[in-house]
Each structure stands twice: as C-alpha cells, then as structure tokens.
Amino acid sequence: MRKLFLALTTLFTVILFTSCGETKKQEPATQNTQKELIEENVVESILTAEEQAEMTPQEIIGRLKKGNENFMNNNLTQRDHSAQRRKAMIGQFPKAIVLSCVDSRVPVEDVFDLGIGDIFVARVAGNIENEDIVGSMEFATAVAGSKLVIVMGHTACGAVKSTIDKVDAEALGMRSLANLMDEIEPAVVETALEGERSSKNTTFTNSVITNNAMRTVKNIREASPTMAKMEDEGKIMIISAVYDMESGEVKFNND
Ligand SMILES: [Zn+2]
C-alpha cells in the first residue's frame, strides 16, 4: 500500500512538472503569435490612384468618422512609416484636404487615424481662408484628385476667443495678427445669441467657432468657381466640422 502511494505521488509529481514545463514552453509561442498578429496589422501600403478614384465624397466622410472613432478609443492603426515613405515616392493620391487651426492640440492626421499620403493639411490660426489656402485647395482637388474639403474649427480656439474679446493686436505691435483676427470678426458679428458676448461664455464661443468654420466654407465656394462647379457636379464636397478637444470627437456640420 505504501509502495503504491509512493508510486502514485511520483507519477503525479512527474505529470505536474511535465505540465509546468509545457506551460512554460508555450509562453514564448503565445507571445510570438501576438507579435505576428501586431506585425500583420501594421499598414505598409499608401493610397493608390485607383483607390482614390473609386471613393465618393460621402464614403470618405464615413472613413474619416471611423478613423475618428479609433482616435477617441485610443486605437490608432499601426503604420510602418519607413515602408510608407518609400511607396509614397511614386506619387500621392490623398482623399481629402483639411483646413485646420494651427493649435498644437489638434493633431489632424491622428484625429482621423491617418498617415503618410492620406490627406493634405493646410493650417492657419482660426482656420480662415485666403488666396494661398484656396489655391492649395484647388491643387488638392482639381489637380491631385482629392474629393473632400473640410474646414475644421476646434473648441477653445485662442484666435476666435481673442477676436470675441476684441484683443487689440495692432496696439501690441502685431499688425498681421490683427489682420487675421479681422477675418474672424464677421463670424462673431453674425452669431446672434442671447447672453454675454465674451469668450467666458462657452455657448457663445462654440457658436462662433461653428459659424466661423461654416463661413470659411462659404468663402471658399465664392473664391473658387472651379471648386464650386466641382461640388455642383458631385465630384467633391466642401464641408465644415468642429473638433472637440476634450472628447476628441469631430462633429461634421452637415450631420
Ligand atoms: Zn485655434
């Protein structure tokens, strides 16, 4: 009986150690599988002319919304930038051009989970248009084939807030900044809202930010008959949006 007990104990010990050994052996294999999965999901390609041609402006909006969801969920696509850089040398076929404020807290590509070759980005404080910006947009759409123009304002925009508060930039020696704020001023004037007309009034400020982006869209259409015609023909869309810095969400104003 004692011998049997000893034999069973030895057997169990052997089984136990063998299973432990197997578990330990499996660990690196599981890690490798996870690494391979991550590597498999790394994007190495860039947009091709065919892919750009196939997309409609509406489809691009849908893709940007999905990308923005990834950004909000902290789930950005992994990209092999070295591989993408090499492929991008052949040419570029971006799907959209985004006009954003210069604000360092608005990382445009990340906000839409995009990378090399995906979008053109134009940036100027307060996301207003001027001849150079419109010229860049004409190149992006009529020459390079992008189907969507987005004017993207953002919450807590310093340029808009300073304009609302009538900061006298010229008196502070910044004539160019004063001129830029003059471009935002009409959006402040046009915003009809009860309550205090100061940047402390967040509701009012957010309305001005939305109106400023919408106004820029209107100005772009007026400044570029070529893009206005392309939009009438359904080839491109020119829309405005506002990026919420707190939630990371981009709200499109045509929703
Ligand atoms: Zn801003």
PDB file of N, CA and C in Angstrom, residues 140-244:
ATOM      1  N   ALA A 140      -5.224  70.556 -54.528  1.00  0.00           N
ATOM      2  CA  ALA A 140      -5.575  69.273 -53.901  1.00  0.00           C
ATOM      3  C   ALA A 140      -6.730  68.585 -54.617  1.00  0.00           C
ATOM      4  N   THR A 141      -7.728  69.377 -55.041  1.00  0.00           N
ATOM      5  CA  THR A 141      -8.936  68.779 -55.634  1.00  0.00           C
ATOM      6  C   THR A 141      -8.830  68.645 -57.159  1.00  0.00           C
ATOM      7  N   ALA A 142      -8.662  69.783 -57.837  1.00  0.00           N
ATOM      8  CA  ALA A 142      -8.699  69.776 -59.311  1.00  0.00           C
ATOM      9  C   ALA A 142      -7.468  69.131 -59.930  1.00  0.00           C
ATOM     10  N   VAL A 143      -6.328  69.188 -59.249  1.00  0.00           N
ATOM     11  CA  VAL A 143      -5.104  68.609 -59.820  1.00  0.00           C
ATOM     12  C   VAL A 143      -4.809  67.235 -59.223  1.00  0.00           C
ATOM     13  N   ALA A 144      -4.825  67.150 -57.893  1.00  0.00           N
ATOM     14  CA  ALA A 144      -4.369  65.903 -57.233  1.00  0.00           C
ATOM     15  C   ALA A 144      -5.501  64.919 -56.928  1.00  0.00           C
ATOM     16  N   GLY A 145      -6.754  65.292 -57.232  1.00  0.00           N
ATOM     17  CA  GLY A 145      -7.844  64.316 -57.167  1.00  0.00           C
ATOM     18  C   GLY A 145      -8.539  64.105 -55.830  1.00  0.00           C
ATOM     19  N   SER A 146      -8.251  64.940 -54.823  1.00  0.00           N
ATOM     20  CA  SER A 146      -8.961  64.779 -53.536  1.00  0.00           C
ATOM     21  C   SER A 146     -10.434  65.113 -53.724  1.00  0.00           C
ATOM     22  N   LYS A 147     -11.305  64.386 -52.977  1.00  0.00           N
ATOM     23  CA  LYS A 147     -12.752  64.534 -53.195  1.00  0.00           C
ATOM     24  C   LYS A 147     -13.462  65.329 -52.088  1.00  0.00           C
ATOM     25  N   LEU A 148     -12.709  65.650 -51.035  1.00  0.00           N
ATOM     26  CA  LEU A 148     -13.375  66.270 -49.885  1.00  0.00           C
ATOM     27  C   LEU A 148     -12.527  67.419 -49.344  1.00  0.00           C
ATOM     28  N   VAL A 149     -13.211  68.552 -49.070  1.00  0.00           N
ATOM     29  CA  VAL A 149     -12.544  69.692 -48.429  1.00  0.00           C
ATOM     30  C   VAL A 149     -13.219  69.876 -47.073  1.00  0.00           C
ATOM     31  N   ILE A 150     -12.443  69.816 -46.004  1.00  0.00           N
ATOM     32  CA  ILE A 150     -13.024  70.006 -44.670  1.00  0.00           C
ATOM     33  C   ILE A 150     -12.389  71.218 -44.013  1.00  0.00           C
ATOM     34  N   VAL A 151     -13.229  72.144 -43.575  1.00  0.00           N
ATOM     35  CA  VAL A 151     -12.740  73.253 -42.752  1.00  0.00           C
ATOM     36  C   VAL A 151     -13.036  72.855 -41.317  1.00  0.00           C
ATOM     37  N   MET A 152     -11.973  72.618 -40.539  1.00  0.00           N
ATOM     38  CA  MET A 152     -12.180  72.080 -39.191  1.00  0.00           C
ATOM     39  C   MET A 152     -11.765  73.074 -38.098  1.00  0.00           C
ATOM     40  N   GLY A 153     -12.776  73.664 -37.469  1.00  0.00           N
ATOM     41  CA  GLY A 153     -12.512  74.502 -36.302  1.00  0.00           C
ATOM     42  C   GLY A 153     -12.328  73.612 -35.085  1.00  0.00           C
ATOM     43  N   HIS A 154     -12.060  74.215 -33.949  1.00  0.00           N
ATOM     44  CA  HIS A 154     -11.924  73.405 -32.727  1.00  0.00           C
ATOM     45  C   HIS A 154     -12.362  74.209 -31.511  1.00  0.00           C
ATOM     46  N   THR A 155     -12.797  73.485 -30.488  1.00  0.00           N
ATOM     47  CA  THR A 155     -13.246  74.143 -29.256  1.00  0.00           C
ATOM     48  C   THR A 155     -12.052  74.852 -28.593  1.00  0.00           C
ATOM     49  N   ALA A 156     -12.354  75.859 -27.812  1.00  0.00           N
ATOM     50  CA  ALA A 156     -11.345  76.633 -27.063  1.00  0.00           C
ATOM     51  C   ALA A 156     -10.292  77.259 -27.987  1.00  0.00           C
ATOM     52  N   CYS A 157     -10.717  77.670 -29.196  1.00  0.00           N
ATOM     53  CA  CYS A 157      -9.775  78.254 -30.168  1.00  0.00           C
ATOM     54  C   CYS A 157      -9.335  79.648 -29.699  1.00  0.00           C
ATOM     55  N   GLY A 158      -8.043  79.798 -29.468  1.00  0.00           N
ATOM     56  CA  GLY A 158      -7.496  81.068 -28.967  1.00  0.00           C
ATOM     57  C   GLY A 158      -7.715  82.220 -29.929  1.00  0.00           C
ATOM     58  N   ALA A 159      -7.593  81.949 -31.246  1.00  0.00           N
ATOM     59  CA  ALA A 159      -7.772  83.005 -32.247  1.00  0.00           C
ATOM     60  C   ALA A 159      -9.208  83.530 -32.208  1.00  0.00           C
ATOM     61  N   VAL A 160     -10.171  82.612 -32.095  1.00  0.00           N
ATOM     62  CA  VAL A 160     -11.581  83.007 -32.035  1.00  0.00           C
ATOM     63  C   VAL A 160     -11.866  83.736 -30.709  1.00  0.00           C
ATOM     64  N   LYS A 161     -11.341  83.195 -29.621  1.00  0.00           N
ATOM     65  CA  LYS A 161     -11.596  83.808 -28.305  1.00  0.00           C
ATOM     66  C   LYS A 161     -11.035  85.241 -28.239  1.00  0.00           C
ATOM     67  N   SER A 162      -9.829  85.423 -28.786  1.00  0.00           N
ATOM     68  CA  SER A 162      -9.228  86.766 -28.781  1.00  0.00           C
ATOM     69  C   SER A 162     -10.050  87.732 -29.626  1.00  0.00           C
ATOM     70  N   THR A 163     -10.595  87.234 -30.733  1.00  0.00           N
ATOM     71  CA  THR A 163     -11.421  88.090 -31.590  1.00  0.00           C
ATOM     72  C   THR A 163     -12.711  88.469 -30.869  1.00  0.00           C
ATOM     73  N   ILE A 164     -13.324  87.498 -30.200  1.00  0.00           N
ATOM     74  CA  ILE A 164     -14.551  87.780 -29.433  1.00  0.00           C
ATOM     75  C   ILE A 164     -14.255  88.846 -28.377  1.00  0.00           C
ATOM     76  N   ASP A 165     -13.114  88.724 -27.708  1.00  0.00           N
ATOM     77  CA  ASP A 165     -12.770  89.646 -26.618  1.00  0.00           C
ATOM     78  C   ASP A 165     -12.145  90.955 -27.105  1.00  0.00           C
ATOM     79  N   LYS A 166     -12.128  91.130 -28.429  1.00  0.00           N
ATOM     80  CA  LYS A 166     -11.625  92.356 -29.059  1.00  0.00           C
ATOM     81  C   LYS A 166     -10.211  92.724 -28.597  1.00  0.00           C
ATOM     82  N   VAL A 167      -9.340  91.721 -28.528  1.00  0.00           N
ATOM     83  CA  VAL A 167      -7.932  91.982 -28.178  1.00  0.00           C
ATOM     84  C   VAL A 167      -7.328  92.847 -29.285  1.00  0.00           C
ATOM     85  N   ASP A 168      -6.694  93.972 -28.901  1.00  0.00           N
ATOM     86  CA  ASP A 168      -6.128  94.893 -29.895  1.00  0.00           C
ATOM     87  C   ASP A 168      -4.694  94.477 -30.233  1.00  0.00           C
ATOM     88  N   ALA A 169      -4.575  93.550 -31.176  1.00  0.00           N
ATOM     89  CA  ALA A 169      -3.254  93.009 -31.522  1.00  0.00           C
ATOM     90  C   ALA A 169      -2.359  94.078 -32.148  1.00  0.00           C
ATOM     91  N   GLU A 170      -2.988  94.990 -32.907  1.00  0.00           N
ATOM     92  CA  GLU A 170      -2.193  96.037 -33.575  1.00  0.00           C
ATOM     93  C   GLU A 170      -1.515  96.935 -32.536  1.00  0.00           C
ATOM     94  N   ALA A 171      -2.258  97.276 -31.487  1.00  0.00           N
ATOM     95  CA  ALA A 171      -1.684  98.114 -30.415  1.00  0.00           C
ATOM     96  C   ALA A 171      -0.534  97.388 -29.715  1.00  0.00           C
ATOM     97  N   LEU A 172      -0.549  96.055 -29.809  1.00  0.00           N
ATOM     98  CA  LEU A 172       0.516  95.255 -29.180  1.00  0.00           C
ATOM     99  C   LEU A 172       1.670  94.990 -30.163  1.00  0.00           C
ATOM    100  N   GLY A 173       1.609  95.672 -31.318  1.00  0.00           N
ATOM    101  CA  GLY A 173       2.688  95.554 -32.309  1.00  0.00           C
ATOM    102  C   GLY A 173       2.533  94.365 -33.238  1.00  0.00           C
ATOM    103  N   MET A 174       1.325  93.774 -33.311  1.00  0.00           N
ATOM    104  CA  MET A 174       1.143  92.602 -34.181  1.00  0.00           C
ATOM    105  C   MET A 174       0.075  92.875 -35.237  1.00  0.00           C
ATOM    106  N   ARG A 175       0.496  93.625 -36.237  1.00  0.00           N
ATOM    107  CA  ARG A 175      -0.422  94.039 -37.289  1.00  0.00           C
ATOM    108  C   ARG A 175      -0.971  92.844 -38.075  1.00  0.00           C
ATOM    109  N   SER A 176      -0.083  91.900 -38.355  1.00  0.00           N
ATOM    110  CA  SER A 176      -0.520  90.732 -39.139  1.00  0.00           C
ATOM    111  C   SER A 176      -1.556  89.912 -38.377  1.00  0.00           C
ATOM    112  N   LEU A 177      -1.353  89.763 -37.081  1.00  0.00           N
ATOM    113  CA  LEU A 177      -2.328  89.033 -36.259  1.00  0.00           C
ATOM    114  C   LEU A 177      -3.657  89.794 -36.219  1.00  0.00           C
ATOM    115  N   ALA A 178      -3.565  91.144 -36.155  1.00  0.00           N
ATOM    116  CA  ALA A 178      -4.789  91.967 -36.164  1.00  0.00           C
ATOM    117  C   ALA A 178      -5.553  91.744 -37.460  1.00  0.00           C
ATOM    118  N   ASN A 179      -4.827  91.690 -38.580  1.00  0.00           N
ATOM    119  CA  ASN A 179      -5.465  91.451 -39.893  1.00  0.00           C
ATOM    120  C   ASN A 179      -6.150  90.093 -39.927  1.00  0.00           C
ATOM    121  N   LEU A 180      -5.475  89.088 -39.341  1.00  0.00           N
ATOM    122  CA  LEU A 180      -6.047  87.737 -39.310  1.00  0.00           C
ATOM    123  C   LEU A 180      -7.341  87.728 -38.474  1.00  0.00           C
ATOM    124  N   MET A 181      -7.300  88.430 -37.351  1.00  0.00           N
ATOM    125  CA  MET A 181      -8.500  88.484 -36.493  1.00  0.00           C
ATOM    126  C   MET A 181      -9.649  89.214 -37.186  1.00  0.00           C
ATOM    127  N   ASP A 182      -9.300  90.175 -38.062  1.00  0.00           N
ATOM    128  CA  ASP A 182     -10.343  90.862 -38.843  1.00  0.00           C
ATOM    129  C   ASP A 182     -11.118  89.877 -39.715  1.00  0.00           C
ATOM    130  N   GLU A 183     -10.443  88.802 -40.135  1.00  0.00           N
ATOM    131  CA  GLU A 183     -11.087  87.780 -40.974  1.00  0.00           C
ATOM    132  C   GLU A 183     -12.071  86.932 -40.152  1.00  0.00           C
ATOM    133  N   ILE A 184     -11.817  86.839 -38.853  1.00  0.00           N
ATOM    134  CA  ILE A 184     -12.694  86.030 -37.978  1.00  0.00           C
ATOM    135  C   ILE A 184     -13.878  86.880 -37.474  1.00  0.00           C
ATOM    136  N   GLU A 185     -13.642  88.182 -37.388  1.00  0.00           N
ATOM    137  CA  GLU A 185     -14.632  89.120 -36.820  1.00  0.00           C
ATOM    138  C   GLU A 185     -16.062  88.959 -37.385  1.00  0.00           C
ATOM    139  N   PRO A 186     -16.242  88.827 -38.714  1.00  0.00           N
ATOM    140  CA  PRO A 186     -17.619  88.679 -39.227  1.00  0.00           C
ATOM    141  C   PRO A 186     -18.384  87.515 -38.585  1.00  0.00           C
ATOM    142  N   ALA A 187     -17.678  86.425 -38.259  1.00  0.00           N
ATOM    143  CA  ALA A 187     -18.361  85.276 -37.629  1.00  0.00           C
ATOM    144  C   ALA A 187     -18.852  85.651 -36.231  1.00  0.00           C
ATOM    145  N   VAL A 188     -18.103  86.521 -35.557  1.00  0.00           N
ATOM    146  CA  VAL A 188     -18.519  86.980 -34.224  1.00  0.00           C
ATOM    147  C   VAL A 188     -19.773  87.849 -34.363  1.00  0.00           C
ATOM    148  N   VAL A 189     -19.724  88.765 -35.334  1.00  0.00           N
ATOM    149  CA  VAL A 189     -20.851  89.690 -35.554  1.00  0.00           C
ATOM    150  C   VAL A 189     -22.109  88.920 -35.948  1.00  0.00           C
ATOM    151  N   GLU A 190     -21.921  87.897 -36.814  1.00  0.00           N
ATOM    152  CA  GLU A 190     -23.078  87.143 -37.335  1.00  0.00           C
ATOM    153  C   GLU A 190     -23.718  86.218 -36.301  1.00  0.00           C
ATOM    154  N   THR A 191     -23.000  85.926 -35.223  1.00  0.00           N
ATOM    155  CA  THR A 191     -23.540  84.980 -34.238  1.00  0.00           C
ATOM    156  C   THR A 191     -24.539  85.680 -33.315  1.00  0.00           C
ATOM    157  N   ALA A 192     -25.812  85.388 -33.578  1.00  0.00           N
ATOM    158  CA  ALA A 192     -26.868  86.007 -32.779  1.00  0.00           C
ATOM    159  C   ALA A 192     -27.211  85.080 -31.616  1.00  0.00           C
ATOM    160  N   LEU A 193     -26.804  85.442 -30.443  1.00  0.00           N
ATOM    161  CA  LEU A 193     -27.082  84.594 -29.290  1.00  0.00           C
ATOM    162  C   LEU A 193     -27.268  85.474 -28.062  1.00  0.00           C
ATOM    163  N   GLU A 194     -28.266  85.148 -27.286  1.00  0.00           N
ATOM    164  CA  GLU A 194     -28.510  85.888 -26.047  1.00  0.00           C
ATOM    165  C   GLU A 194     -27.358  85.637 -25.076  1.00  0.00           C
ATOM    166  N   GLY A 195     -27.156  86.530 -24.154  1.00  0.00           N
ATOM    167  CA  GLY A 195     -26.141  86.325 -23.120  1.00  0.00           C
ATOM    168  C   GLY A 195     -24.885  87.127 -23.381  1.00  0.00           C
ATOM    169  N   GLU A 196     -23.922  86.926 -22.508  1.00  0.00           N
ATOM    170  CA  GLU A 196     -22.683  87.698 -22.565  1.00  0.00           C
ATOM    171  C   GLU A 196     -21.890  87.380 -23.834  1.00  0.00           C
ATOM    172  N   ARG A 197     -21.495  88.400 -24.575  1.00  0.00           N
ATOM    173  CA  ARG A 197     -20.717  88.182 -25.800  1.00  0.00           C
ATOM    174  C   ARG A 197     -19.226  88.264 -25.466  1.00  0.00           C
ATOM    175  N   SER A 198     -18.778  87.303 -24.658  1.00  0.00           N
ATOM    176  CA  SER A 198     -17.360  87.236 -24.310  1.00  0.00           C
ATOM    177  C   SER A 198     -16.916  85.776 -24.367  1.00  0.00           C
ATOM    178  N   SER A 199     -15.589  85.560 -24.407  1.00  0.00           N
ATOM    179  CA  SER A 199     -15.083  84.181 -24.532  1.00  0.00           C
ATOM    180  C   SER A 199     -15.354  83.368 -23.266  1.00  0.00           C
ATOM    181  N   LYS A 200     -15.745  84.060 -22.181  1.00  0.00           N
ATOM    182  CA  LYS A 200     -16.097  83.322 -20.951  1.00  0.00           C
ATOM    183  C   LYS A 200     -17.410  82.573 -21.144  1.00  0.00           C
ATOM    184  N   ASN A 201     -18.210  83.065 -22.088  1.00  0.00           N
ATOM    185  CA  ASN A 201     -19.480  82.409 -22.414  1.00  0.00           C
ATOM    186  C   ASN A 201     -19.194  81.286 -23.427  1.00  0.00           C
ATOM    187  N   THR A 202     -19.042  80.061 -22.899  1.00  0.00           N
ATOM    188  CA  THR A 202     -18.645  78.931 -23.752  1.00  0.00           C
ATOM    189  C   THR A 202     -19.671  78.649 -24.849  1.00  0.00           C
ATOM    190  N   THR A 203     -20.962  78.762 -24.523  1.00  0.00           N
ATOM    191  CA  THR A 203     -22.011  78.503 -25.523  1.00  0.00           C
ATOM    192  C   THR A 203     -21.859  79.456 -26.701  1.00  0.00           C
ATOM    193  N   PHE A 204     -21.664  80.748 -26.368  1.00  0.00           N
ATOM    194  CA  PHE A 204     -21.488  81.756 -27.423  1.00  0.00           C
ATOM    195  C   PHE A 204     -20.213  81.467 -28.225  1.00  0.00           C
ATOM    196  N   THR A 205     -19.109  81.206 -27.507  1.00  0.00           N
ATOM    197  CA  THR A 205     -17.820  80.945 -28.172  1.00  0.00           C
ATOM    198  C   THR A 205     -17.934  79.737 -29.117  1.00  0.00           C
ATOM    199  N   ASN A 206     -18.570  78.667 -28.652  1.00  0.00           N
ATOM    200  CA  ASN A 206     -18.718  77.478 -29.505  1.00  0.00           C
ATOM    201  C   ASN A 206     -19.553  77.775 -30.751  1.00  0.00           C
ATOM    202  N   SER A 207     -20.577  78.636 -30.593  1.00  0.00           N
ATOM    203  CA  SER A 207     -21.389  79.009 -31.762  1.00  0.00           C
ATOM    204  C   SER A 207     -20.553  79.797 -32.759  1.00  0.00           C
ATOM    205  N   VAL A 208     -19.701  80.693 -32.251  1.00  0.00           N
ATOM    206  CA  VAL A 208     -18.838  81.475 -33.153  1.00  0.00           C
ATOM    207  C   VAL A 208     -17.872  80.533 -33.879  1.00  0.00           C
ATOM    208  N   ILE A 209     -17.320  79.550 -33.147  1.00  0.00           N
ATOM    209  CA  ILE A 209     -16.374  78.581 -33.739  1.00  0.00           C
ATOM    210  C   ILE A 209     -17.049  77.810 -34.879  1.00  0.00           C
ATOM    211  N   THR A 210     -18.286  77.357 -34.637  1.00  0.00           N
ATOM    212  CA  THR A 210     -19.038  76.652 -35.684  1.00  0.00           C
ATOM    213  C   THR A 210     -19.323  77.575 -36.865  1.00  0.00           C
ATOM    214  N   ASN A 211     -19.797  78.788 -36.556  1.00  0.00           N
ATOM    215  CA  ASN A 211     -20.138  79.738 -37.628  1.00  0.00           C
ATOM    216  C   ASN A 211     -18.907  80.159 -38.425  1.00  0.00           C
ATOM    217  N   ASN A 212     -17.774  80.289 -37.724  1.00  0.00           N
ATOM    218  CA  ASN A 212     -16.542  80.688 -38.411  1.00  0.00           C
ATOM    219  C   ASN A 212     -16.130  79.630 -39.439  1.00  0.00           C
ATOM    220  N   ALA A 213     -16.237  78.345 -39.058  1.00  0.00           N
ATOM    221  CA  ALA A 213     -15.880  77.263 -39.982  1.00  0.00           C
ATOM    222  C   ALA A 213     -16.860  77.232 -41.160  1.00  0.00           C
ATOM    223  N   MET A 214     -18.170  77.428 -40.869  1.00  0.00           N
ATOM    224  CA  MET A 214     -19.179  77.426 -41.937  1.00  0.00           C
ATOM    225  C   MET A 214     -18.971  78.612 -42.886  1.00  0.00           C
ATOM    226  N   ARG A 215     -18.616  79.743 -42.300  1.00  0.00           N
ATOM    227  CA  ARG A 215     -18.376  80.949 -43.090  1.00  0.00           C
ATOM    228  C   ARG A 215     -17.175  80.752 -44.026  1.00  0.00           C
ATOM    229  N   THR A 216     -16.143  80.066 -43.508  1.00  0.00           N
ATOM    230  CA  THR A 216     -14.964  79.790 -44.343  1.00  0.00           C
ATOM    231  C   THR A 216     -15.358  78.925 -45.537  1.00  0.00           C
ATOM    232  N   VAL A 217     -16.231  77.942 -45.311  1.00  0.00           N
ATOM    233  CA  VAL A 217     -16.712  77.082 -46.412  1.00  0.00           C
ATOM    234  C   VAL A 217     -17.384  77.953 -47.493  1.00  0.00           C
ATOM    235  N   LYS A 218     -18.249  78.869 -47.046  1.00  0.00           N
ATOM    236  CA  LYS A 218     -18.970  79.766 -47.972  1.00  0.00           C
ATOM    237  C   LYS A 218     -17.957  80.618 -48.760  1.00  0.00           C
ATOM    238  N   ASN A 219     -16.954  81.141 -48.040  1.00  0.00           N
ATOM    239  CA  ASN A 219     -15.938  81.982 -48.694  1.00  0.00           C
ATOM    240  C   ASN A 219     -15.127  81.196 -49.728  1.00  0.00           C
ATOM    241  N   ILE A 220     -14.841  79.924 -49.408  1.00  0.00           N
ATOM    242  CA  ILE A 220     -14.072  79.087 -50.345  1.00  0.00           C
ATOM    243  C   ILE A 220     -14.865  78.894 -51.633  1.00  0.00           C
ATOM    244  N   ARG A 221     -16.164  78.612 -51.491  1.00  0.00           N
ATOM    245  CA  ARG A 221     -17.014  78.428 -52.689  1.00  0.00           C
ATOM    246  C   ARG A 221     -17.022  79.691 -53.542  1.00  0.00           C
ATOM    247  N   GLU A 222     -17.101  80.861 -52.882  1.00  0.00           N
ATOM    248  CA  GLU A 222     -17.126  82.126 -53.626  1.00  0.00           C
ATOM    249  C   GLU A 222     -15.774  82.421 -54.270  1.00  0.00           C
ATOM    250  N   ALA A 223     -14.695  82.043 -53.560  1.00  0.00           N
ATOM    251  CA  ALA A 223     -13.348  82.368 -54.056  1.00  0.00           C
ATOM    252  C   ALA A 223     -12.907  81.439 -55.180  1.00  0.00           C
ATOM    253  N   SER A 224     -13.506  80.254 -55.263  1.00  0.00           N
ATOM    254  CA  SER A 224     -13.060  79.304 -56.291  1.00  0.00           C
ATOM    255  C   SER A 224     -14.223  78.779 -57.127  1.00  0.00           C
ATOM    256  N   PRO A 225     -14.510  79.436 -58.263  1.00  0.00           N
ATOM    257  CA  PRO A 225     -15.569  78.932 -59.144  1.00  0.00           C
ATOM    258  C   PRO A 225     -15.297  77.484 -59.577  1.00  0.00           C
ATOM    259  N   THR A 226     -14.010  77.137 -59.712  1.00  0.00           N
ATOM    260  CA  THR A 226     -13.661  75.769 -60.127  1.00  0.00           C
ATOM    261  C   THR A 226     -14.149  74.749 -59.106  1.00  0.00           C
ATOM    262  N   MET A 227     -13.860  75.003 -57.820  1.00  0.00           N
ATOM    263  CA  MET A 227     -14.281  74.047 -56.785  1.00  0.00           C
ATOM    264  C   MET A 227     -15.802  74.078 -56.595  1.00  0.00           C
ATOM    265  N   ALA A 228     -16.405  75.278 -56.729  1.00  0.00           N
ATOM    266  CA  ALA A 228     -17.869  75.384 -56.590  1.00  0.00           C
ATOM    267  C   ALA A 228     -18.546  74.533 -57.674  1.00  0.00           C
ATOM    268  N   LYS A 229     -17.979  74.589 -58.898  1.00  0.00           N
ATOM    269  CA  LYS A 229     -18.535  73.812 -60.021  1.00  0.00           C
ATOM    270  C   LYS A 229     -18.354  72.302 -59.757  1.00  0.00           C
ATOM    271  N   MET A 230     -17.158  71.936 -59.285  1.00  0.00           N
ATOM    272  CA  MET A 230     -16.904  70.512 -58.991  1.00  0.00           C
ATOM    273  C   MET A 230     -17.890  70.003 -57.934  1.00  0.00           C
ATOM    274  N   GLU A 231     -18.209  70.887 -56.978  1.00  0.00           N
ATOM    275  CA  GLU A 231     -19.152  70.489 -55.927  1.00  0.00           C
ATOM    276  C   GLU A 231     -20.562  70.340 -56.494  1.00  0.00           C
ATOM    277  N   ASP A 232     -20.948  71.291 -57.357  1.00  0.00           N
ATOM    278  CA  ASP A 232     -22.275  71.215 -58.005  1.00  0.00           C
ATOM    279  C   ASP A 232     -22.420  69.924 -58.808  1.00  0.00           C
ATOM    280  N   GLU A 233     -21.325  69.505 -59.401  1.00  0.00           N
ATOM    281  CA  GLU A 233     -21.352  68.282 -60.227  1.00  0.00           C
ATOM    282  C   GLU A 233     -21.218  67.004 -59.390  1.00  0.00           C
ATOM    283  N   GLY A 234     -21.089  67.160 -58.087  1.00  0.00           N
ATOM    284  CA  GLY A 234     -20.999  65.995 -57.197  1.00  0.00           C
ATOM    285  C   GLY A 234     -19.618  65.353 -57.148  1.00  0.00           C
ATOM    286  N   LYS A 235     -18.623  66.026 -57.744  1.00  0.00           N
ATOM    287  CA  LYS A 235     -17.275  65.439 -57.774  1.00  0.00           C
ATOM    288  C   LYS A 235     -16.555  65.611 -56.439  1.00  0.00           C
ATOM    289  N   ILE A 236     -16.825  66.715 -55.758  1.00  0.00           N
ATOM    290  CA  ILE A 236     -16.211  66.956 -54.439  1.00  0.00           C
ATOM    291  C   ILE A 236     -17.290  67.456 -53.471  1.00  0.00           C
ATOM    292  N   MET A 237     -16.950  67.489 -52.201  1.00  0.00           N
ATOM    293  CA  MET A 237     -17.818  68.136 -51.203  1.00  0.00           C
ATOM    294  C   MET A 237     -16.951  69.084 -50.383  1.00  0.00           C
ATOM    295  N   ILE A 238     -17.516  70.243 -50.042  1.00  0.00           N
ATOM    296  CA  ILE A 238     -16.809  71.191 -49.159  1.00  0.00           C
ATOM    297  C   ILE A 238     -17.665  71.316 -47.902  1.00  0.00           C
ATOM    298  N   ILE A 239     -17.125  70.877 -46.770  1.00  0.00           N
ATOM    299  CA  ILE A 239     -17.935  70.854 -45.546  1.00  0.00           C
ATOM    300  C   ILE A 239     -17.136  71.421 -44.372  1.00  0.00           C
ATOM    301  N   SER A 240     -17.870  71.764 -43.304  1.00  0.00           N
ATOM    302  CA  SER A 240     -17.194  72.246 -42.100  1.00  0.00           C
ATOM    303  C   SER A 240     -17.393  71.238 -40.974  1.00  0.00           C
ATOM    304  N   ALA A 241     -16.521  71.341 -39.984  1.00  0.00           N
ATOM    305  CA  ALA A 241     -16.574  70.427 -38.837  1.00  0.00           C
ATOM    306  C   ALA A 241     -15.952  71.138 -37.641  1.00  0.00           C
ATOM    307  N   VAL A 242     -16.229  70.605 -36.462  1.00  0.00           N
ATOM    308  CA  VAL A 242     -15.585  71.153 -35.249  1.00  0.00           C
ATOM    309  C   VAL A 242     -15.016  69.996 -34.435  1.00  0.00           C
ATOM    310  N   TYR A 243     -13.753  70.141 -34.069  1.00  0.00           N
ATOM    311  CA  TYR A 243     -13.065  69.140 -33.246  1.00  0.00           C
ATOM    312  C   TYR A 243     -13.211  69.519 -31.767  1.00  0.00           C
ATOM    313  N   ASP A 244     -13.761  68.589 -30.993  1.00  0.00           N
ATOM    314  CA  ASP A 244     -13.912  68.813 -29.551  1.00  0.00           C
ATOM    315  C   ASP A 244     -12.634  68.339 -28.850  1.00  0.00           C
TER     316      ASP A 244
END
